[in-house]
Tab-separated table of C-alpha atoms in Angstrom:
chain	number	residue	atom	x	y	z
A	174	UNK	CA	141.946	29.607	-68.380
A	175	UNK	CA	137.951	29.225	-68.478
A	176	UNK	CA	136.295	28.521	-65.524
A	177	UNK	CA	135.020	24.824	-67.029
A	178	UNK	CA	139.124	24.181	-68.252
A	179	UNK	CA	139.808	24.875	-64.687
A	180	UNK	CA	137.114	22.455	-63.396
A	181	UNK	CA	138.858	19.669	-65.909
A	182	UNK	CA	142.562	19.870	-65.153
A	183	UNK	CA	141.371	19.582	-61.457
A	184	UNK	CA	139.585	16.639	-62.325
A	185	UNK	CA	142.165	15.538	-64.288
A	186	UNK	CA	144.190	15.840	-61.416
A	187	UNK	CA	142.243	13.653	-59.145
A	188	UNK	CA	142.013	11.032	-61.333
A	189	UNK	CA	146.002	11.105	-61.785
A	190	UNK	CA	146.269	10.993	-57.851
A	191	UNK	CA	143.328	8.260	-57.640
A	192	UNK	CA	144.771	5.841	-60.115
A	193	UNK	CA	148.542	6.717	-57.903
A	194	UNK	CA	147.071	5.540	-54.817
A	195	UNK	CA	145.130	2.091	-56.892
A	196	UNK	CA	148.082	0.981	-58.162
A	197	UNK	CA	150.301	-0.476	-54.755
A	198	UNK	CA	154.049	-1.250	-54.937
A	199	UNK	CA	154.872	-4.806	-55.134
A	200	UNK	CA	157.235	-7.095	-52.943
A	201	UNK	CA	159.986	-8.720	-54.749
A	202	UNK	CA	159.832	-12.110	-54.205
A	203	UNK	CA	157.400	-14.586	-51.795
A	204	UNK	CA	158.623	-17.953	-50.623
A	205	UNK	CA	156.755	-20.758	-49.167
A	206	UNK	CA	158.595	-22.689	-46.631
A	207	UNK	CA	157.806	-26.217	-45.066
A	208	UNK	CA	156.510	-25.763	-41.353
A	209	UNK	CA	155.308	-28.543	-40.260
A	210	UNK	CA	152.780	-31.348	-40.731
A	211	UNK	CA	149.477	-31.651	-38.678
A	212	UNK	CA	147.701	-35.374	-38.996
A	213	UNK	CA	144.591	-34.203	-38.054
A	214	UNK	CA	142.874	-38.104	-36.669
A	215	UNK	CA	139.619	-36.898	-35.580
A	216	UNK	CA	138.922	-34.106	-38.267
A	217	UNK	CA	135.195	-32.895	-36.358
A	218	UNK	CA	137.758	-31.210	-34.087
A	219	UNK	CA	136.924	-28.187	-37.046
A	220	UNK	CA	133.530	-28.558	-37.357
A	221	UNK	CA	131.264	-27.208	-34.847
A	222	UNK	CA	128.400	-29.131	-36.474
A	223	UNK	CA	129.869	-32.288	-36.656
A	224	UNK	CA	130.174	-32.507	-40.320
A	225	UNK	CA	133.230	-35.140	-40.747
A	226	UNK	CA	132.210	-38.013	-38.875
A	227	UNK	CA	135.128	-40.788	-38.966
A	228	UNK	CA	137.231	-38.649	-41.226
A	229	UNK	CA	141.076	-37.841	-41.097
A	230	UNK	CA	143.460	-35.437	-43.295
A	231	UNK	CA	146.609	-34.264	-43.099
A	232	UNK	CA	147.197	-29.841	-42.927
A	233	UNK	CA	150.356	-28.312	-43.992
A	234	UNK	CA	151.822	-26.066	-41.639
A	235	UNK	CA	153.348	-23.523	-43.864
A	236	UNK	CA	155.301	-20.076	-43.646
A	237	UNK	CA	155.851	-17.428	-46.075
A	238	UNK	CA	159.595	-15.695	-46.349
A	239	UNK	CA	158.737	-11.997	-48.179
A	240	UNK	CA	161.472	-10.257	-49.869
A	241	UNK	CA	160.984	-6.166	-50.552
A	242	UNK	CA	164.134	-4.454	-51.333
A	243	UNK	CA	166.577	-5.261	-48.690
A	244	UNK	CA	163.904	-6.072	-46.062
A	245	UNK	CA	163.060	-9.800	-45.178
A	246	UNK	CA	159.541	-10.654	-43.265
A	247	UNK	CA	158.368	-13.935	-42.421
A	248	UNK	CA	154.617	-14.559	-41.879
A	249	UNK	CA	154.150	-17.122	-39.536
A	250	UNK	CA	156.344	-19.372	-37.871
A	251	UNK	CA	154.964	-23.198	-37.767
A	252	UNK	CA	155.319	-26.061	-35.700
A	253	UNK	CA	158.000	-25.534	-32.469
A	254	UNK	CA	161.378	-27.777	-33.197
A	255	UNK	CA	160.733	-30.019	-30.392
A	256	UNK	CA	158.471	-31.631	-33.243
A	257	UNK	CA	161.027	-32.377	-35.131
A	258	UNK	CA	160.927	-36.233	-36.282
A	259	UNK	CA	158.114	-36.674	-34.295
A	260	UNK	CA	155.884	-40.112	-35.216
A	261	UNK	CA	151.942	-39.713	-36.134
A	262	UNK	CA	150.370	-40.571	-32.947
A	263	UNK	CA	146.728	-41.939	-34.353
A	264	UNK	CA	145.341	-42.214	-30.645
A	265	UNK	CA	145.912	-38.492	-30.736
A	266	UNK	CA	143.168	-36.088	-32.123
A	267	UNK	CA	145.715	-34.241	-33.428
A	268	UNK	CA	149.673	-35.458	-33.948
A	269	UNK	CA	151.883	-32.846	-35.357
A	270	UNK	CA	155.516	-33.220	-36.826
A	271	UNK	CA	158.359	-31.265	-38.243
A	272	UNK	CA	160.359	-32.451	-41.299
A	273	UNK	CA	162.703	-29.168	-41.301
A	274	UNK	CA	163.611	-26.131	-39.444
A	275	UNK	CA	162.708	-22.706	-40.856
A	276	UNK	CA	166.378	-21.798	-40.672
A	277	UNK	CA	167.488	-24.780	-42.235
A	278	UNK	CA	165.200	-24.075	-45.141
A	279	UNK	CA	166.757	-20.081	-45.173
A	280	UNK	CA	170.250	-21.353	-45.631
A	281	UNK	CA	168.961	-23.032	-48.799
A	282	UNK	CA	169.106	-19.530	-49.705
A	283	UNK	CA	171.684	-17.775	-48.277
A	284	UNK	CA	169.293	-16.067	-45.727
A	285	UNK	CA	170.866	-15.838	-41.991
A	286	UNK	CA	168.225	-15.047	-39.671
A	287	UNK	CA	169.411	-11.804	-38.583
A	288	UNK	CA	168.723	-10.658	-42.097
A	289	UNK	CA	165.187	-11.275	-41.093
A	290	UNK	CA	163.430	-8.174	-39.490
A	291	UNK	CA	160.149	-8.629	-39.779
A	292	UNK	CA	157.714	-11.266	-38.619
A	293	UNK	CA	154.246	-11.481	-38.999
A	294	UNK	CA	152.125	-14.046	-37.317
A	295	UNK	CA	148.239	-14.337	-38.465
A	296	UNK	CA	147.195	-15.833	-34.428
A	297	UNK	CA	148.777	-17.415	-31.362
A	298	UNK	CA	148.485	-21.034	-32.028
A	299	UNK	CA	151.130	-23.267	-31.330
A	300	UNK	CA	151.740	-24.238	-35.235
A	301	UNK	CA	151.999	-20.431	-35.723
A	302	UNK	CA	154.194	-19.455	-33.202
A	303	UNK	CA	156.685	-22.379	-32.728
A	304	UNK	CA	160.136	-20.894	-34.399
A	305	UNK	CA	159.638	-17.533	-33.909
A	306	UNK	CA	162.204	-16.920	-31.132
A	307	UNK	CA	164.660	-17.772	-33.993
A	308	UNK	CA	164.242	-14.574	-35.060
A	309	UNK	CA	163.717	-12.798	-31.479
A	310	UNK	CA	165.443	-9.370	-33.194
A	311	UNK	CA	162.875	-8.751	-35.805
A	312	UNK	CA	160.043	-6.929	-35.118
A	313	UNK	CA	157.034	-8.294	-34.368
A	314	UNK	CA	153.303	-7.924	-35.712
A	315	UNK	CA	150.483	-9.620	-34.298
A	316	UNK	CA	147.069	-8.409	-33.812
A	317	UNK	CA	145.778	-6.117	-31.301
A	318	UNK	CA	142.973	-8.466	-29.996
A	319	UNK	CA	145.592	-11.077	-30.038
A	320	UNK	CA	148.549	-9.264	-28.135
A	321	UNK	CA	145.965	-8.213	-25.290
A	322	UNK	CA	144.673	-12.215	-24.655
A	323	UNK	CA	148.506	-12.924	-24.696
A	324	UNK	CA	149.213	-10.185	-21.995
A	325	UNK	CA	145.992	-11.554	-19.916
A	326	UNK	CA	146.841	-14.984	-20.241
A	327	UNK	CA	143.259	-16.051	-21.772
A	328	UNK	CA	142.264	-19.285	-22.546
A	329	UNK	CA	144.349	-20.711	-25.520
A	330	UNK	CA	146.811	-18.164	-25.599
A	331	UNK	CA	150.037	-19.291	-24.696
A	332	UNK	CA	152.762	-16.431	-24.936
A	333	UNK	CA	156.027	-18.392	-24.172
A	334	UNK	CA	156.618	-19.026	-27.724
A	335	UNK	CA	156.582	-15.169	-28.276
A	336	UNK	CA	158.919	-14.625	-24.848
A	337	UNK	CA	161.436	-12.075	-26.872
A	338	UNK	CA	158.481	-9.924	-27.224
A	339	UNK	CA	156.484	-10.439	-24.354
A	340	UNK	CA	158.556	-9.869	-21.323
A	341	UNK	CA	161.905	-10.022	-23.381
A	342	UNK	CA	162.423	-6.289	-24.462
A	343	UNK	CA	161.849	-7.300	-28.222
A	344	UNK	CA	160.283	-4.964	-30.345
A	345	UNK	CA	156.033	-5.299	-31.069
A	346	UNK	CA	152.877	-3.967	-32.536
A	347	UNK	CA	149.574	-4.853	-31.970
A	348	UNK	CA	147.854	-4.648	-35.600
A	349	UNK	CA	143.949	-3.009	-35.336
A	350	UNK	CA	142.192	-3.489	-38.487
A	351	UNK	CA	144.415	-3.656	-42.095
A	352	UNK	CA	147.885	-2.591	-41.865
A	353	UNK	CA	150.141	-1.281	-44.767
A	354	UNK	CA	153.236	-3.302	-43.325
A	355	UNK	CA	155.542	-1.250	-45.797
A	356	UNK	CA	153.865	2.217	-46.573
A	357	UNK	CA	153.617	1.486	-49.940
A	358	UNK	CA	150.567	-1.351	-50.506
A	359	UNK	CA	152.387	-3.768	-51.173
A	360	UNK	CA	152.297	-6.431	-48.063
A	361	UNK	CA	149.392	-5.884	-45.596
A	362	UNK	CA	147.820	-7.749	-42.969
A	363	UNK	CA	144.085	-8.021	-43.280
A	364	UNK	CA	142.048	-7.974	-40.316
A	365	UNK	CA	139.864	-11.308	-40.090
A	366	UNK	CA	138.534	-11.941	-36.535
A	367	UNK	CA	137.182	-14.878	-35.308
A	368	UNK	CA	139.292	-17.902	-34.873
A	369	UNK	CA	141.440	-15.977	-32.625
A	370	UNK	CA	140.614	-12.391	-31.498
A	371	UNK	CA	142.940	-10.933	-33.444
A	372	UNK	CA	143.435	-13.386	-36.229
A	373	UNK	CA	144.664	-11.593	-39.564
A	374	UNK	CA	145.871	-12.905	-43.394
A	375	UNK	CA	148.149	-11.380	-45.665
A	376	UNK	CA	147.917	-9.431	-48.943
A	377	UNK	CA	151.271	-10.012	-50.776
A	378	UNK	CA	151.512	-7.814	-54.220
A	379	UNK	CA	153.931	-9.603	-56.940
A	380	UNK	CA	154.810	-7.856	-60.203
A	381	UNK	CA	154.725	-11.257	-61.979
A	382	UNK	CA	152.231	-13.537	-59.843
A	383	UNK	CA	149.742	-10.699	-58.993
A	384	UNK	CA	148.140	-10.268	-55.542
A	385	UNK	CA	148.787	-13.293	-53.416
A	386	UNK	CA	146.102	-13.669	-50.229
A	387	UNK	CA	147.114	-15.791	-47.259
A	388	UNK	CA	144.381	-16.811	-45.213
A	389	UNK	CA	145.685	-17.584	-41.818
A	390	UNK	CA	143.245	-19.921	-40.561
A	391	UNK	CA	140.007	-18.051	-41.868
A	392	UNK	CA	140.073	-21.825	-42.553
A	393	UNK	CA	141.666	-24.958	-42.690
A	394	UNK	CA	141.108	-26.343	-45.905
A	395	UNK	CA	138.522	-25.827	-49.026
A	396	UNK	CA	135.573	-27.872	-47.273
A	397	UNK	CA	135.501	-25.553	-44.259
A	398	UNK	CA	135.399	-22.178	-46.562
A	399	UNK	CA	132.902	-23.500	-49.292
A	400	UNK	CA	130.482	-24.747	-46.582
A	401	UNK	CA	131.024	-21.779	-43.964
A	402	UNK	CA	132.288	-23.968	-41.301
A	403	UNK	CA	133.639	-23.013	-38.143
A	404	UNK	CA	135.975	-25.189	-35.871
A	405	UNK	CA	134.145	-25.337	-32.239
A	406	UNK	CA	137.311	-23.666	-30.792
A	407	UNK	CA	137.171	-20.394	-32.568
A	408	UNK	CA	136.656	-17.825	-30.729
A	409	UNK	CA	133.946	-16.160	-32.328
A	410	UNK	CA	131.268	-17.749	-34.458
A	411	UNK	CA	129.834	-14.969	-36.133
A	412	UNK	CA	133.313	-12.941	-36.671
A	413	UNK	CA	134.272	-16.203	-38.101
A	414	UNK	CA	131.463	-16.415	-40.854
A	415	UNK	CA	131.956	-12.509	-41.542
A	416	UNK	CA	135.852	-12.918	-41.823
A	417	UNK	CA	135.627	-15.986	-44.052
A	418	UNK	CA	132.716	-13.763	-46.605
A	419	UNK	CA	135.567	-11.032	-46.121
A	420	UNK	CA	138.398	-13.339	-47.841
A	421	UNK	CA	136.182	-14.815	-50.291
A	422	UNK	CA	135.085	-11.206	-51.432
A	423	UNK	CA	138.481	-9.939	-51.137
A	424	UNK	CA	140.619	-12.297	-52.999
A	425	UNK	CA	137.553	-11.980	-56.030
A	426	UNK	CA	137.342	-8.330	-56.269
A	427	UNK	CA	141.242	-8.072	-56.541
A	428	UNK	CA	141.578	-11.237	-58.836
A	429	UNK	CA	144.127	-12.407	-56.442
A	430	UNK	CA	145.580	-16.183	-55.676
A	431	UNK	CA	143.861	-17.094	-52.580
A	432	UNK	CA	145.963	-19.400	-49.926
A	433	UNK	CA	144.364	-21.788	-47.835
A	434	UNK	CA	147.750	-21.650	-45.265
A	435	UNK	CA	146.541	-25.195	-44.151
A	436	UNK	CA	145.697	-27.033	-47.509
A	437	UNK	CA	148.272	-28.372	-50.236
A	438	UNK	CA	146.282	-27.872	-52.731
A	439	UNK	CA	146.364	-24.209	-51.968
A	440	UNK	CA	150.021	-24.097	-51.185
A	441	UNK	CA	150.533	-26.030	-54.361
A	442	UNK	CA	149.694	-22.821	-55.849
A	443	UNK	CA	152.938	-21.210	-55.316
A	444	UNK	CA	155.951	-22.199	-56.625
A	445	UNK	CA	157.460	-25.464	-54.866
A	446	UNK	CA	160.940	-24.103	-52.544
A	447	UNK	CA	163.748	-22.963	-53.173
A	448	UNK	CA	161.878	-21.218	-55.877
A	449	UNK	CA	160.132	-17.814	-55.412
A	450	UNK	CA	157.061	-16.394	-56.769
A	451	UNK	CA	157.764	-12.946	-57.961
């Protein structure tokens, strides 16, 4: 073999392993589940400029149930049962209430939650974290910056939701950066700092629906992400407005179906439960 055919099969070669490592495995199927409600009464609670005088809206507090191969993972957990039934309170700035219980929902599908192993919250907020200790023997990811204001008790983060895993002897990883939750591409959690330290979204990969990206709360609903707006309880401003050009940039360079976690007409994107996007 000449010299030059040497110096194309090896480029060949890379090419074959580059185009491998593009093209991720995909999950098999992605529910989304009903979490909670959130009548938000006094909506410049999420606007640190005060752009929503007098204005009120209702955010969905929604989960995702991931399917890949045997393996089930839930991303986020919603609003804590004790909210169950609960009436809108419109002296409240916020009133929250729960329609149906994430294992109520699974049994729809013949899901018990010990069949769930994996759970992945985006931040420690209380319509994140409320259910999870139904599911106190999966393991649990949660980013890094977010574990360590949990362990210090900072201001916000309450860790009794998450007691299995903090204090409990349940299993957990603090997430730094992206993580490849499967080894194969196709779910990761995206690092996107700001409303919490260690606030991430989610990357799903469907065969069918494409790539699927779940924001979190990046933000809470189109307004806030089309203007750049930041809630006056984030944690950081500026990791905020980097994180939200991150997920704009992200979900346009992979063509994928971007999820505002908060807003229905986001959610409305994915097929309405008990079906599955795949």
């Amino acid at each position: 073999m000449t010299r030059f055919a040497k110096l194309i099969a090896v480029a060949a070669g890379l090419l074959s392993a580059t185009s491998a490592i593009a093209a991720p495995a995909t999950a098999d199927k992605l529910w989304r589940l009903d979490c909670g409600t959130v009548h938000v009464n006094v909506l410049n609670a999420f606007s640190d400029t005060q752009s929503y005088p007098g204005q009120a809206r209702d955010l969905a507090a929604s989960c995702y149930l991931i399917k890949h191969g045997a393996t089930y993972m839930l991303w986020d957990t919603g609003l804590p049962l004790a909210m169950k039934g609960a009436p809108d309170d419109r002296t409240k700035p916020m009133s929250p209430t729960l329609r149906l219980s994430i294992t109520e929902q699974l049994a729809t599908i013949g899901v018990k939650p010990e069949q769930v192993t994996m759970v992945g919250i985006s931040h420690y907020h209380f319509d994140h974290t409320g259910q999870a200790a139904d599911f106190a023997k999966a393991k649990l990811f949660i980013g890094q910056g977010d574990y360590d204001a949990l362990k210090q008790g900072g201001s916000g983060a309450d860790a009794r939701p998450l007691a299995p895993w903090f204090g409990g002897g349940s299993p957990i990883e603090g997430v730094s950066g992206d993580k490849d939750l499967f080894g194969d591409g196709s779910v990761t959690m995206i690092d996107l700092p700001g409303h919490t330290p260690g606030h991430h979204g989610l990357l799903i990969n469907l065969a069918k629906t494409g790539p699927v990206l779940l924001s979190g709360d990046v933000a809470h609903f189109h307004e806030n992400l089309d203007s750049n707006g930041v809630p006056g309880f984030n944690t950081s401003r500026a990791e905020s407005l980097a994180s939200m050009d991150r997920f704009r940039k992200l979900a346009a360079s992979l063509k994928a179906i971007p999820v505002i976690q908060h807003d229905s007409r986001d959610i409305a994107k994915l097929p309405a439960f008990p079906a599955a996007a795949d």
